[in-house]
Short mmCIF file of C-alpha atoms and ligand atoms in Angstrom, two decimals:
data_model
loop_
_atom_site.label_atom_id
_atom_site.label_comp_id
_atom_site.label_asym_id
_atom_site.label_seq_id
_atom_site.Cartn_x
_atom_site.Cartn_y
_atom_site.Cartn_z
CA MET A 105 85.39 110.57 84.78
CA THR A 106 85.19 112.68 87.95
CA ARG A 107 87.20 110.01 89.78
CA GLY A 108 89.99 110.07 87.24
CA LEU A 109 93.34 111.49 88.17
CA ARG A 110 93.30 113.87 85.21
CA PHE A 111 90.01 115.40 86.30
CA ARG A 112 91.11 115.72 89.90
CA LEU A 113 94.44 117.27 88.96
CA THR A 114 92.71 119.78 86.70
CA ALA A 115 90.09 120.59 89.33
CA SER A 116 92.71 121.16 92.04
CA TYR A 117 94.75 123.30 89.69
CA ALA A 118 91.72 125.42 88.74
CA LEU A 119 90.60 125.69 92.36
CA PHE A 120 94.04 126.80 93.44
CA PHE A 121 94.14 129.31 90.62
CA ALA A 122 90.68 130.66 91.48
CA VAL A 123 91.55 131.11 95.16
CA LEU A 124 94.78 132.83 94.16
CA LEU A 125 93.02 135.16 91.71
CA ILE A 126 90.28 136.10 94.17
CA GLY A 127 92.83 136.59 96.95
CA VAL A 128 94.95 138.87 94.78
CA ALA A 129 91.84 140.76 93.62
CA VAL A 130 90.62 141.39 97.16
CA LEU A 131 94.06 142.46 98.34
CA PHE A 132 94.57 144.74 95.36
CA ARG A 133 91.12 146.30 95.76
CA ALA A 134 91.80 147.07 99.42
CA ARG A 135 95.13 148.65 98.49
CA LEU A 136 93.52 150.70 95.70
CA GLU A 137 90.75 151.86 98.02
CA SER A 138 93.20 153.03 100.65
CA THR A 139 95.33 154.86 98.04
CA LEU A 140 92.29 156.63 96.60
CA ASN A 141 91.08 157.46 100.09
CA SER A 142 94.34 159.10 101.05
CA GLN A 143 94.37 161.02 97.76
CA VAL A 144 90.95 162.48 98.56
CA ARG A 145 92.08 163.38 102.06
CA GLU A 146 95.16 165.09 100.67
CA THR A 147 93.08 167.19 98.25
CA LEU A 148 90.71 168.14 101.04
CA ASN A 149 93.64 169.16 103.24
CA GLU A 150 94.92 171.35 100.43
CA GLN A 151 91.48 172.94 100.06
CA TRP A 152 91.40 173.52 103.79
CA ALA A 153 94.74 175.31 103.69
CA ALA A 154 93.53 177.46 100.77
CA MET A 155 90.25 178.19 102.58
CA LYS A 156 92.19 179.63 105.51
CA GLY A 157 93.76 182.15 103.16
CA TYR A 158 90.43 183.42 101.83
CA LEU A 159 87.94 183.13 104.71
CA ARG A 160 87.63 185.72 107.43
CA ILE A 161 84.99 185.64 110.14
CA GLU A 162 84.30 189.05 111.58
CA LYS A 163 81.60 191.62 112.33
CA GLU A 164 80.62 193.69 109.35
CA HIS A 165 80.02 196.72 111.54
CA GLU A 166 81.23 197.20 115.07
CA LYS A 167 77.68 197.26 116.33
CA ASP A 168 76.50 194.12 114.62
CA PRO A 169 75.50 191.43 117.11
CA ASP A 170 76.89 188.50 115.06
CA GLU A 171 79.98 187.84 113.04
CA LYS A 172 79.75 186.85 109.38
CA ALA A 173 81.82 184.81 106.96
CA PHE A 174 83.71 186.85 104.35
CA TRP A 175 85.50 185.30 101.39
CA TYR A 176 88.25 187.74 100.40
CA HIS A 177 89.54 187.23 96.90
CA ASP A 178 90.26 189.05 93.71
CA THR A 179 87.12 188.77 91.61
CA GLU A 180 89.07 189.93 88.61
CA ASP A 181 91.38 186.93 88.84
CA PRO A 182 89.61 183.92 87.27
CA ASP A 183 91.97 181.49 89.04
CA GLU A 184 91.13 182.83 92.47
CA VAL A 185 87.43 182.88 91.61
CA THR A 186 87.61 179.21 90.59
CA ILE A 187 89.53 178.26 93.73
CA VAL A 188 87.07 179.99 96.07
CA LEU A 189 84.07 178.64 94.17
CA ASN A 190 85.57 175.19 94.41
CA ILE A 191 86.12 175.50 98.14
CA LYS A 192 82.64 176.87 98.70
CA LEU A 193 80.97 174.22 96.49
CA ILE A 194 80.52 171.85 99.41
CA SER A 195 80.95 173.89 102.56
CA LEU A 196 79.29 174.76 105.83
CA ILE A 197 80.21 177.40 108.39
CA THR A 198 78.52 177.47 111.79
CA ASP A 199 79.26 178.96 115.15
CA ALA A 200 80.36 176.78 118.05
CA ASN A 201 76.72 176.02 118.86
CA GLY A 202 76.03 174.63 115.39
CA LYS A 203 74.06 177.61 114.10
CA VAL A 204 74.78 178.38 110.44
CA ILE A 205 76.21 181.89 110.22
CA THR A 206 75.54 184.38 107.48
CA GLU A 207 77.85 185.06 104.61
CA GLY A 208 78.90 188.69 104.46
CA GLU A 209 79.39 190.77 101.37
CA VAL A 210 83.01 191.75 100.91
CA PRO A 211 83.32 195.50 100.36
CA ASP A 212 85.09 196.84 97.26
CA GLN A 213 84.76 193.51 95.62
CA ASN A 214 81.76 194.10 93.53
CA LYS A 215 80.23 190.87 94.72
CA ALA A 216 76.94 190.02 93.11
CA GLY A 217 73.99 188.35 94.82
CA ALA A 218 72.46 188.87 98.18
CA PRO A 219 74.35 187.44 101.15
CA GLY A 220 72.70 184.33 102.60
CA PRO A 221 73.56 181.54 105.04
CA ALA A 222 77.12 180.21 104.82
CA VAL A 223 76.14 176.78 103.57
CA SER A 224 76.32 175.52 99.97
CA ALA A 225 73.39 173.89 98.19
CA THR A 226 75.26 170.56 97.86
CA TYR A 227 75.97 170.55 101.59
CA GLU A 228 72.31 171.20 102.28
CA ASP A 229 71.50 168.22 100.08
CA ILE A 230 73.89 166.08 102.11
CA GLY A 231 72.21 167.40 105.24
CA ILE A 232 73.43 170.03 107.68
CA ASP A 233 74.81 168.37 110.76
CA PRO A 234 72.58 168.68 113.85
CA PRO A 235 73.76 171.48 116.26
CA ALA A 236 74.38 169.02 119.09
CA GLN A 237 76.74 167.03 116.86
CA ILE A 238 78.63 170.18 115.85
CA GLN A 239 78.89 171.29 119.49
CA ALA A 240 80.38 167.95 120.43
CA ARG A 241 82.83 168.04 117.52
CA VAL A 242 83.97 171.59 118.31
CA ALA A 243 84.47 170.64 121.95
CA ALA A 244 86.51 167.60 120.88
CA LEU A 245 88.57 169.57 118.35
CA LEU A 246 89.41 172.25 120.90
CA LYS A 247 90.80 169.82 123.44
CA PRO A 248 94.58 170.08 123.63
CA ASN A 249 96.63 167.29 122.08
CA THR A 250 93.84 165.95 119.91
CA ALA A 251 93.44 165.80 116.14
CA LYS A 252 92.72 169.14 114.58
CA SER A 253 90.49 167.75 111.88
CA PHE A 254 87.39 165.63 111.82
CA TRP A 255 86.65 163.22 108.97
CA THR A 256 83.39 161.62 107.97
CA GLU A 257 81.73 160.09 104.95
CA ARG A 258 78.21 161.17 103.96
CA ARG A 259 75.68 160.53 101.22
CA ASN A 260 73.40 162.98 99.44
CA SER A 261 69.75 162.41 98.61
CA GLU A 262 70.72 160.44 95.49
CA GLY A 263 73.07 158.19 97.37
CA GLY A 264 76.26 159.85 96.05
CA ARG A 265 79.17 159.54 98.47
CA PHE A 266 81.07 162.52 99.89
CA MET A 267 84.11 162.88 102.11
CA ILE A 268 83.76 165.68 104.68
CA ARG A 269 86.59 167.35 106.57
CA GLY A 270 85.54 169.41 109.56
CA GLY A 271 87.63 171.71 111.70
CA VAL A 272 87.72 174.85 113.82
CA VAL A 273 88.43 178.31 112.42
CA TRP A 274 88.78 181.30 114.76
CA ASP A 275 87.23 184.67 114.12
CA GLN A 276 89.42 187.57 113.13
CA ARG A 277 89.97 188.67 116.70
CA HIS A 278 90.59 185.09 117.81
CA ARG A 279 87.90 185.17 120.39
CA LEU A 280 85.30 182.75 119.16
CA PRO A 281 85.72 179.33 117.50
CA TYR A 282 83.67 178.52 114.40
CA TYR A 283 83.01 175.16 112.81
CA VAL A 284 83.87 174.84 109.13
CA ALA A 285 83.18 171.71 107.08
CA LEU A 286 84.46 171.18 103.52
CA GLY A 287 83.48 168.29 101.33
CA MET A 288 84.51 166.44 98.21
CA PRO A 289 82.44 164.10 96.06
CA LEU A 290 83.76 160.53 95.95
CA THR A 291 82.25 159.87 92.51
CA ARG A 292 85.59 159.55 90.76
CA TYR A 293 86.91 157.36 93.51
CA THR A 294 83.89 155.03 93.48
CA ASN A 295 83.92 154.94 89.69
CA ILE A 296 87.53 153.79 89.63
CA LEU A 297 86.82 151.13 92.24
CA ARG A 298 83.68 149.97 90.47
CA GLY A 299 85.50 149.85 87.13
CA TYR A 300 88.28 147.81 88.64
CA THR A 301 85.80 145.42 90.27
CA TRP A 302 83.93 144.90 87.01
CA ILE A 303 87.07 144.32 84.99
CA TYR A 304 88.34 141.84 87.52
CA ALA A 305 84.98 140.09 87.92
CA GLY A 306 84.92 139.65 84.15
CA MET A 307 88.51 138.46 84.08
CA ILE A 308 88.16 135.78 86.76
CA PRO A 309 85.79 133.48 84.83
CA ALA A 310 87.87 133.93 81.68
CA ALA A 311 91.07 133.13 83.58
CA LEU A 312 89.36 130.18 85.22
CA ILE A 313 88.23 128.74 81.91
CA LEU A 314 91.74 129.23 80.57
CA SER A 315 93.28 127.59 83.63
CA LEU A 316 90.85 124.67 83.38
CA LEU A 317 91.82 124.20 79.76
CA LEU A 318 95.52 124.51 80.49
CA GLY A 319 95.23 122.23 83.53
CA TRP A 320 93.41 119.61 81.48
CA ILE A 321 96.09 119.67 78.80
CA MET A 322 98.96 119.65 81.31
CA ALA A 323 97.44 116.86 83.42
CA GLY A 324 96.85 114.88 80.23
CA ARG A 325 100.47 115.30 79.21
CA ALA A 326 101.73 114.39 82.67
CA LEU A 327 99.58 111.26 82.77
CA THR A 328 100.33 109.97 79.28
CA PRO A 329 103.42 108.04 80.48
CA VAL A 330 101.34 106.53 83.31
CA VAL A 331 98.91 105.13 80.75
CA ALA A 332 101.87 103.84 78.72
CA VAL A 333 103.29 102.16 81.84
CA ALA A 334 99.90 100.58 82.61
CA GLN A 335 99.67 99.24 79.06
CA ALA A 336 103.17 97.84 79.25
CA ALA A 337 102.35 96.26 82.63
CA GLN A 338 99.25 94.65 81.14
CA ARG A 339 101.38 92.78 78.64
CA ILE A 340 103.22 91.08 81.50
CA SER A 341 101.54 87.84 82.50
CA GLY A 342 102.48 84.65 84.30
CA SER A 343 103.87 83.17 81.12
CA ASN A 344 106.06 86.10 80.08
CA LEU A 345 107.43 87.36 83.34
CA SER A 346 110.73 88.10 81.66
CA LEU A 347 109.22 91.24 80.09
CA ARG A 348 110.19 94.55 81.69
CA ILE A 349 108.61 97.98 81.42
CA PRO A 350 111.04 100.30 79.65
CA THR A 351 112.08 103.36 81.67
CA ARG A 352 111.99 106.78 80.02
CA GLN A 353 115.43 107.71 81.39
CA SER A 354 114.01 110.96 82.74
CA GLY A 355 114.94 110.17 86.33
CA ASP A 356 111.53 111.33 87.57
CA GLU A 357 109.04 109.74 89.96
CA LEU A 358 107.52 107.73 87.17
CA ASP A 359 110.86 106.18 86.33
CA TYR A 360 111.20 105.31 89.99
CA LEU A 361 107.78 103.67 89.90
CA VAL A 362 108.73 101.71 86.78
CA LEU A 363 111.99 100.60 88.42
CA THR A 364 110.14 99.49 91.55
CA PHE A 365 107.61 97.67 89.41
CA ASN A 366 110.35 95.96 87.41
CA ARG A 367 112.06 94.88 90.62
CA MET A 368 108.79 93.42 91.84
CA ILE A 369 108.40 91.50 88.57
CA GLU A 370 111.96 90.30 89.00
CA ARG A 371 111.16 88.93 92.44
CA LEU A 372 107.97 87.37 91.12
CA GLU A 373 109.88 85.80 88.29
CA SER A 374 112.41 84.35 90.68
CA SER A 375 109.61 82.95 92.90
CA PHE A 376 107.96 81.48 89.82
CA GLN A 377 111.28 80.03 88.85
CA GLN A 378 111.73 78.54 92.29
CA MET A 379 108.25 77.04 92.15
CA LYS A 380 108.97 75.50 88.78
CA GLN A 381 112.29 74.23 90.03
CA PHE A 382 110.56 72.84 93.08
CA SER A 383 107.97 70.89 91.08
CA ALA A 384 110.72 69.63 88.80
CA ASP A 385 112.76 68.58 91.83
CA VAL A 386 109.78 66.88 93.46
CA SER A 387 108.95 64.90 90.37
CA HIS A 388 112.59 64.02 89.93
CA GLU A 389 112.92 62.94 93.57
CA LEU A 390 109.78 60.84 93.33
CA ARG A 391 110.68 59.37 89.99
CA THR A 392 114.00 57.99 91.16
CA PRO A 393 112.63 55.60 93.83
CA ILE A 394 109.62 54.74 91.66
CA THR A 395 111.91 53.76 88.79
CA ALA A 396 114.01 51.73 91.23
CA ILE A 397 110.94 49.95 92.62
CA ARG A 398 109.74 49.24 89.12
CA GLY A 399 113.15 47.86 88.17
CA GLN A 400 113.29 45.64 91.23
CA LEU A 401 109.79 44.30 90.65
CA GLU A 402 110.62 43.61 87.02
CA VAL A 403 113.73 41.78 88.11
CA ALA A 404 111.65 39.75 90.53
CA LEU A 405 109.03 39.02 87.93
CA PHE A 406 111.19 38.18 84.96
CA THR A 407 114.60 37.08 86.11
CA ALA A 408 114.48 35.94 89.76
CA LYS A 409 114.56 32.25 90.21
CA THR A 410 115.49 31.50 93.76
CA THR A 411 113.62 32.58 96.88
CA GLU A 412 116.73 34.45 97.88
CA GLN A 413 116.61 36.56 94.69
CA TYR A 414 112.90 37.27 95.23
CA ARG A 415 113.57 38.28 98.81
CA GLU A 416 116.36 40.62 97.80
CA ALA A 417 114.24 42.33 95.13
CA MET A 418 111.37 42.68 97.59
CA PHE A 419 113.68 44.04 100.26
CA ASN A 420 115.11 46.65 97.87
CA ALA A 421 111.64 47.61 96.68
CA LEU A 422 110.50 48.01 100.27
CA GLN A 423 113.46 50.23 101.06
CA ASP A 424 112.65 52.45 98.10
CA THR A 425 109.02 52.58 99.17
CA ASP A 426 110.20 53.74 102.58
CA ARG A 427 112.24 56.46 100.97
CA LEU A 428 109.25 57.44 98.85
CA SER A 429 106.97 57.79 101.81
CA GLN A 430 109.74 59.59 103.69
CA ILE A 431 109.94 62.16 100.89
CA VAL A 432 106.17 62.54 100.73
CA ARG A 433 105.91 62.95 104.51
CA ALA A 434 108.71 65.50 104.59
CA LEU A 435 107.22 67.42 101.70
CA LEU A 436 103.80 67.42 103.25
CA LEU A 437 105.18 68.69 106.53
CA LEU A 438 107.26 71.37 104.82
CA SER A 439 104.35 72.60 102.72
CA GLN A 440 102.14 72.64 105.82
CA ALA A 441 104.80 74.60 107.64
CA GLU A 442 105.31 77.13 104.89
CA SER A 443 101.61 77.62 104.22
CA GLY A 444 101.04 78.34 107.90
CA GLN A 445 98.97 75.22 108.61
CA LEU A 446 101.50 73.85 111.04
CA VAL A 447 100.78 75.75 114.23
CA LEU A 448 103.53 75.81 116.81
CA GLN A 449 102.59 74.53 120.27
CA LYS A 450 104.83 76.87 122.21
CA SER A 451 105.53 76.42 125.88
CA ARG A 452 108.37 76.98 128.34
CA LEU A 453 111.11 74.64 127.28
CA ASP A 454 114.39 73.68 128.94
CA LEU A 455 116.76 73.53 126.00
CA CYS A 456 119.45 71.82 128.13
CA GLU A 457 117.18 68.91 128.80
CA VAL A 458 116.18 68.65 125.12
CA ALA A 459 119.80 68.83 123.96
CA ARG A 460 120.99 66.33 126.60
CA ASP A 461 118.34 63.78 125.59
CA LEU A 462 119.17 64.16 121.89
CA VAL A 463 122.91 63.84 122.47
CA GLU A 464 122.23 60.66 124.40
CA GLN A 465 120.08 59.28 121.57
CA PHE A 466 122.77 60.09 119.00
CA GLN A 467 125.56 58.46 121.03
CA ILE A 468 124.91 55.03 119.49
CA PRO A 469 125.05 56.11 115.82
CA ALA A 470 128.02 58.34 116.68
CA GLU A 471 129.93 55.47 118.19
CA ALA A 472 129.00 53.31 115.21
CA ALA A 473 130.46 55.98 112.90
CA GLY A 474 133.52 56.33 115.09
CA VAL A 475 132.78 59.96 115.85
CA CYS A 476 133.13 61.50 119.29
CA LEU A 477 129.97 63.38 120.22
CA THR A 478 130.22 65.76 123.18
CA ALA A 479 127.75 68.14 124.80
CA ASP A 480 128.70 71.36 126.58
CA LEU A 481 125.53 72.46 128.36
CA PRO A 482 124.79 74.89 131.21
CA ALA A 483 122.58 73.87 134.14
CA ALA A 484 119.38 75.25 132.66
CA CYS A 485 118.39 77.32 129.72
CA ALA A 486 114.77 78.25 129.00
CA VAL A 487 113.14 79.31 125.76
CA ASN A 488 109.55 79.58 124.66
CA GLY A 489 109.22 77.00 121.94
CA ASP A 490 107.54 73.99 120.40
CA ARG A 491 109.27 70.95 121.85
CA VAL A 492 108.67 68.69 118.84
CA GLN A 493 109.99 71.25 116.35
CA VAL A 494 112.97 72.30 118.46
CA GLU A 495 113.89 68.64 118.83
CA ARG A 496 113.54 68.19 115.09
CA MET A 497 115.77 71.22 114.50
CA ILE A 498 118.59 70.03 116.77
CA SER A 499 118.34 66.45 115.58
CA ASN A 500 118.52 67.53 111.89
CA LEU A 501 121.67 69.53 112.63
CA LEU A 502 123.15 66.69 114.66
CA SER A 503 122.41 64.00 112.08
CA ASN A 504 123.98 66.16 109.35
CA ALA A 505 127.06 66.72 111.51
CA LEU A 506 127.43 62.98 112.09
CA LYS A 507 126.67 62.15 108.47
CA PHE A 508 129.33 64.49 107.08
CA THR A 509 132.06 63.82 109.67
CA PRO A 510 134.45 60.97 108.90
CA GLU A 511 135.61 58.40 111.39
CA GLY A 512 137.79 59.81 114.15
CA GLY A 513 136.11 63.22 113.92
CA GLN A 514 134.42 65.27 116.60
CA VAL A 515 130.94 66.75 117.01
CA TRP A 516 130.03 69.27 119.73
CA VAL A 517 126.67 70.54 120.88
CA ARG A 518 126.91 73.74 122.93
CA LEU A 519 124.35 76.03 124.52
CA LYS A 520 125.24 79.63 125.32
CA PRO A 521 122.44 81.42 127.17
CA SER A 522 122.43 85.20 127.74
CA ALA A 523 119.82 87.66 129.01
CA GLU A 524 118.38 88.22 125.55
CA ARG A 525 118.99 85.06 123.61
CA VAL A 526 120.15 81.49 123.60
CA GLU A 527 122.71 80.26 121.12
CA ILE A 528 122.63 76.64 120.07
CA VAL A 529 125.86 75.64 118.38
CA VAL A 530 126.33 72.36 116.53
CA GLU A 531 129.91 72.05 115.35
CA ASP A 532 131.80 69.29 113.62
CA THR A 533 135.22 68.54 112.20
CA GLY A 534 133.72 67.09 109.06
CA ARG A 535 134.25 67.76 105.38
CA GLY A 536 132.81 71.30 105.51
CA ILE A 537 130.88 73.10 102.81
CA PRO A 538 132.58 75.09 100.04
CA THR A 539 131.70 78.80 100.29
CA GLU A 540 129.99 78.92 96.91
CA TYR A 541 127.40 76.37 98.04
CA LEU A 542 126.67 77.97 101.40
CA PRO A 543 123.87 80.29 100.16
CA HIS A 544 121.89 77.31 98.85
CA ILE A 545 122.08 74.77 101.65
CA PHE A 546 118.74 75.93 103.11
CA ASP A 547 116.96 75.48 99.77
CA ARG A 548 114.62 72.56 99.37
CA PHE A 549 116.19 69.45 97.82
CA TYR A 550 119.55 71.12 97.76
CA ARG A 551 122.50 68.86 98.33
CA VAL A 552 126.02 70.05 97.99
CA PRO A 553 127.35 68.44 94.83
CA GLY A 554 129.45 65.41 95.57
CA SER A 555 128.16 65.16 99.13
CA GLY A 556 126.21 61.99 98.64
CA THR A 557 126.86 58.78 96.89
CA ALA A 558 124.53 57.37 94.32
CA PRO A 559 120.83 57.77 95.16
CA GLY A 560 119.99 55.37 97.87
CA PRO A 561 118.77 55.12 101.42
CA GLU A 562 121.94 56.78 102.72
CA GLN A 563 121.54 59.89 100.65
CA GLY A 564 119.74 62.75 102.30
CA LEU A 565 116.61 64.32 100.86
CA GLY A 566 118.05 67.81 100.90
CA LEU A 567 115.08 68.89 103.01
CA GLY A 568 116.57 68.77 106.51
CA LEU A 569 118.04 72.28 106.52
CA SER A 570 114.92 73.76 104.88
CA PHE A 571 113.08 72.50 107.92
CA VAL A 572 115.66 73.82 110.32
CA ALA A 573 115.43 77.24 108.67
CA TRP A 574 111.64 77.25 108.91
CA ILE A 575 111.66 76.20 112.58
CA VAL A 576 114.21 78.90 113.45
CA LYS A 577 112.16 81.53 111.63
CA ALA A 578 108.92 80.39 113.25
CA HIS A 579 110.56 80.85 116.65
CA GLY A 580 111.68 84.38 115.77
CA GLY A 581 115.32 83.37 115.64
CA LYS A 582 118.18 83.38 113.15
CA ILE A 583 120.61 80.81 111.90
CA GLU A 584 124.21 81.28 110.84
CA VAL A 585 126.58 78.87 109.22
CA ASP A 586 130.30 78.95 109.26
CA SER A 587 132.28 76.36 107.37
CA THR A 588 135.80 75.59 106.25
CA PRO A 589 136.06 72.87 103.60
CA GLY A 590 138.01 69.97 104.95
CA ALA A 591 138.05 71.35 108.50
CA GLY A 592 134.48 71.43 109.71
CA THR A 593 131.17 73.25 109.93
CA ARG A 594 129.49 75.26 112.65
CA PHE A 595 125.75 75.99 112.69
CA THR A 596 124.67 78.65 115.20
CA VAL A 597 120.98 79.05 115.96
CA LYS A 598 119.99 82.14 117.94
CA LEU A 599 116.61 82.00 119.63
CA PRO A 600 115.08 84.69 121.82
CA ALA A 601 115.39 83.81 125.50
CA GLU A 602 112.18 83.11 127.36
CA GLY A 603 110.22 86.35 127.91
CA VAL A 604 112.09 88.23 125.18
CA SER A 605 110.16 89.03 122.03
CA ALA A 606 111.77 88.30 118.68
CA GLU A 607 111.76 92.03 117.80
CA THR A 608 113.70 93.13 120.87
CA MET A 609 116.27 90.41 120.51
CA GLU A 610 119.22 92.03 118.88
CA LEU A 611 120.65 89.46 116.49
CA THR A 612 123.85 89.94 114.64
CA GLY A 613 125.21 88.13 111.67
CA GLN A 614 123.69 87.07 108.40
CA PRO A 615 120.23 85.60 108.56
CA ALA A 616 119.64 82.28 106.93
CA THR A 617 118.28 82.40 103.43
CA LEU A 618 114.99 80.63 103.32
CA ALA A 619 113.92 78.68 100.29
P1 ADP B 619 120.41 66.36 103.57
O1 ADP B 619 119.20 65.63 103.89
O2 ADP B 619 121.00 66.02 102.24
O3 ADP B 619 121.42 66.34 104.65
P2 ADP B 619 120.11 69.07 104.32
O4 ADP B 619 119.12 70.08 103.87
O5 ADP B 619 120.08 68.69 105.73
O6 ADP B 619 119.93 67.85 103.38
O7 ADP B 619 121.52 69.61 103.95
C1 ADP B 619 121.81 70.13 102.69
C2 ADP B 619 123.22 69.91 102.29
O8 ADP B 619 124.09 70.68 103.09
C3 ADP B 619 123.69 68.50 102.50
O9 ADP B 619 123.48 67.75 101.36
C4 ADP B 619 125.17 68.66 102.74
O10 ADP B 619 125.86 68.67 101.55
C5 ADP B 619 125.30 70.03 103.35
N1 ADP B 619 125.50 69.92 104.79
C6 ADP B 619 124.58 70.07 105.78
N2 ADP B 619 125.14 69.95 106.99
C7 ADP B 619 126.45 69.72 106.78
C8 ADP B 619 127.57 69.51 107.66
N3 ADP B 619 127.42 69.51 108.99
N4 ADP B 619 128.78 69.30 107.08
C9 ADP B 619 128.93 69.31 105.75
N5 ADP B 619 127.91 69.52 104.88
C10 ADP B 619 126.70 69.71 105.39
#
């Protein structure tokens, strides 16, 4: 199941969702933390400003050796009392050396309690900063062009977090600097953050489960048509290739897949059709001479009386046997060629020499047919090819040209070499091929209707051009045919010149259709 598409889709969806959720949570937490932090700092700054209004550091009596901290406020005003108490709740006042100074009793203010050191109990719990640290801070704060406040985070004995703001306050006569530190508990701040973290941590698994569920359902829905397509495809077999998978008309990728699949089936069907046609053709082709042989033998056996009649029947039977073995040989060769068993023996080949020899060989049948056969060849023209096959190719084209050109006609063989390719042209002034038959002439057993007489030794097998097409293809070339009924036909074979690969050879024109 884990290898199924549905599972993998769901898992990727959930994973993506989880990463997104965690990413958002982390980002949001950082943002929340910084907002809360700046809120605390703002409150502490406000307290600092208020502190400056109430605190005075001065000598109680002229003769006193040290100055004291006095908090001036109206003890009758509950608001002021709260404000000062709030400020003093977490506070520390020392001199520039870090020694905690004494809190003085403000006259006329009816202040209760004995004056003590200017440090609150909470601050003591957090821990009074060591004198050396305070000295360093005061020195840093007094430097020109530096920050006028010092921020730090501390913890008390129970681990509670506090934000501390330190700074310098001058005595009343502005002679001596004093260090004042005010603090604020971060309990509220940490509680909010913790609450948020818990809520989110609880939400993530729930959201994940939900996304897994949703993903599973969505992936299932998306894949349902795929299953339907697979089931439809299963119904298609070798015997019912005419079946097609119905498209859903949604224009999506799946429809595209179905269309591609249907096109593939179409091609398969046509190949199957061709194969069937081929076997039918083969049996038909073989049956014709066999029936003829049988007929001739029967004639010899039952009706022939004279030696002459026997001889004639035997001669006819022999001719048909020849044709039979010719067909079988050609078929065997073609099937070997198309199944890749016929390996080309390629070598450097002078096409001019091959063409010249063939033209010479065909002069006698040409003269017998009253056709003028001419060659127009350059001095030399090299290709990389299999001599036997190239000869077979040219001779098939030549014999067709002679066969379909009436007396008094002309046949030309021309070679046109260029840097990239060599063109072999076999042209005649024969009967030509009607355009509608042109696409089929390279098919096996195809003969243009009306091109031959009754089946007999003169009629072609309809295999010659199939061979030519295969040879051209095996040499990385292309073949074109150009024909005008009643005026003549021109076959042009383009082969890559020696040293040029078939891919680099730029061939124009329509390639031959191979059976
Ligand atoms: P065949 O053995 O019958 O010649 P091919 O495969 O060589 O078979 O040719 C297929 C058909 O193409 C021929 O039957 C003929 O009708 C037509 N054909 C081929 N070459 C020519 C040509 N030069 N002129 C006219 N028709 C041709």
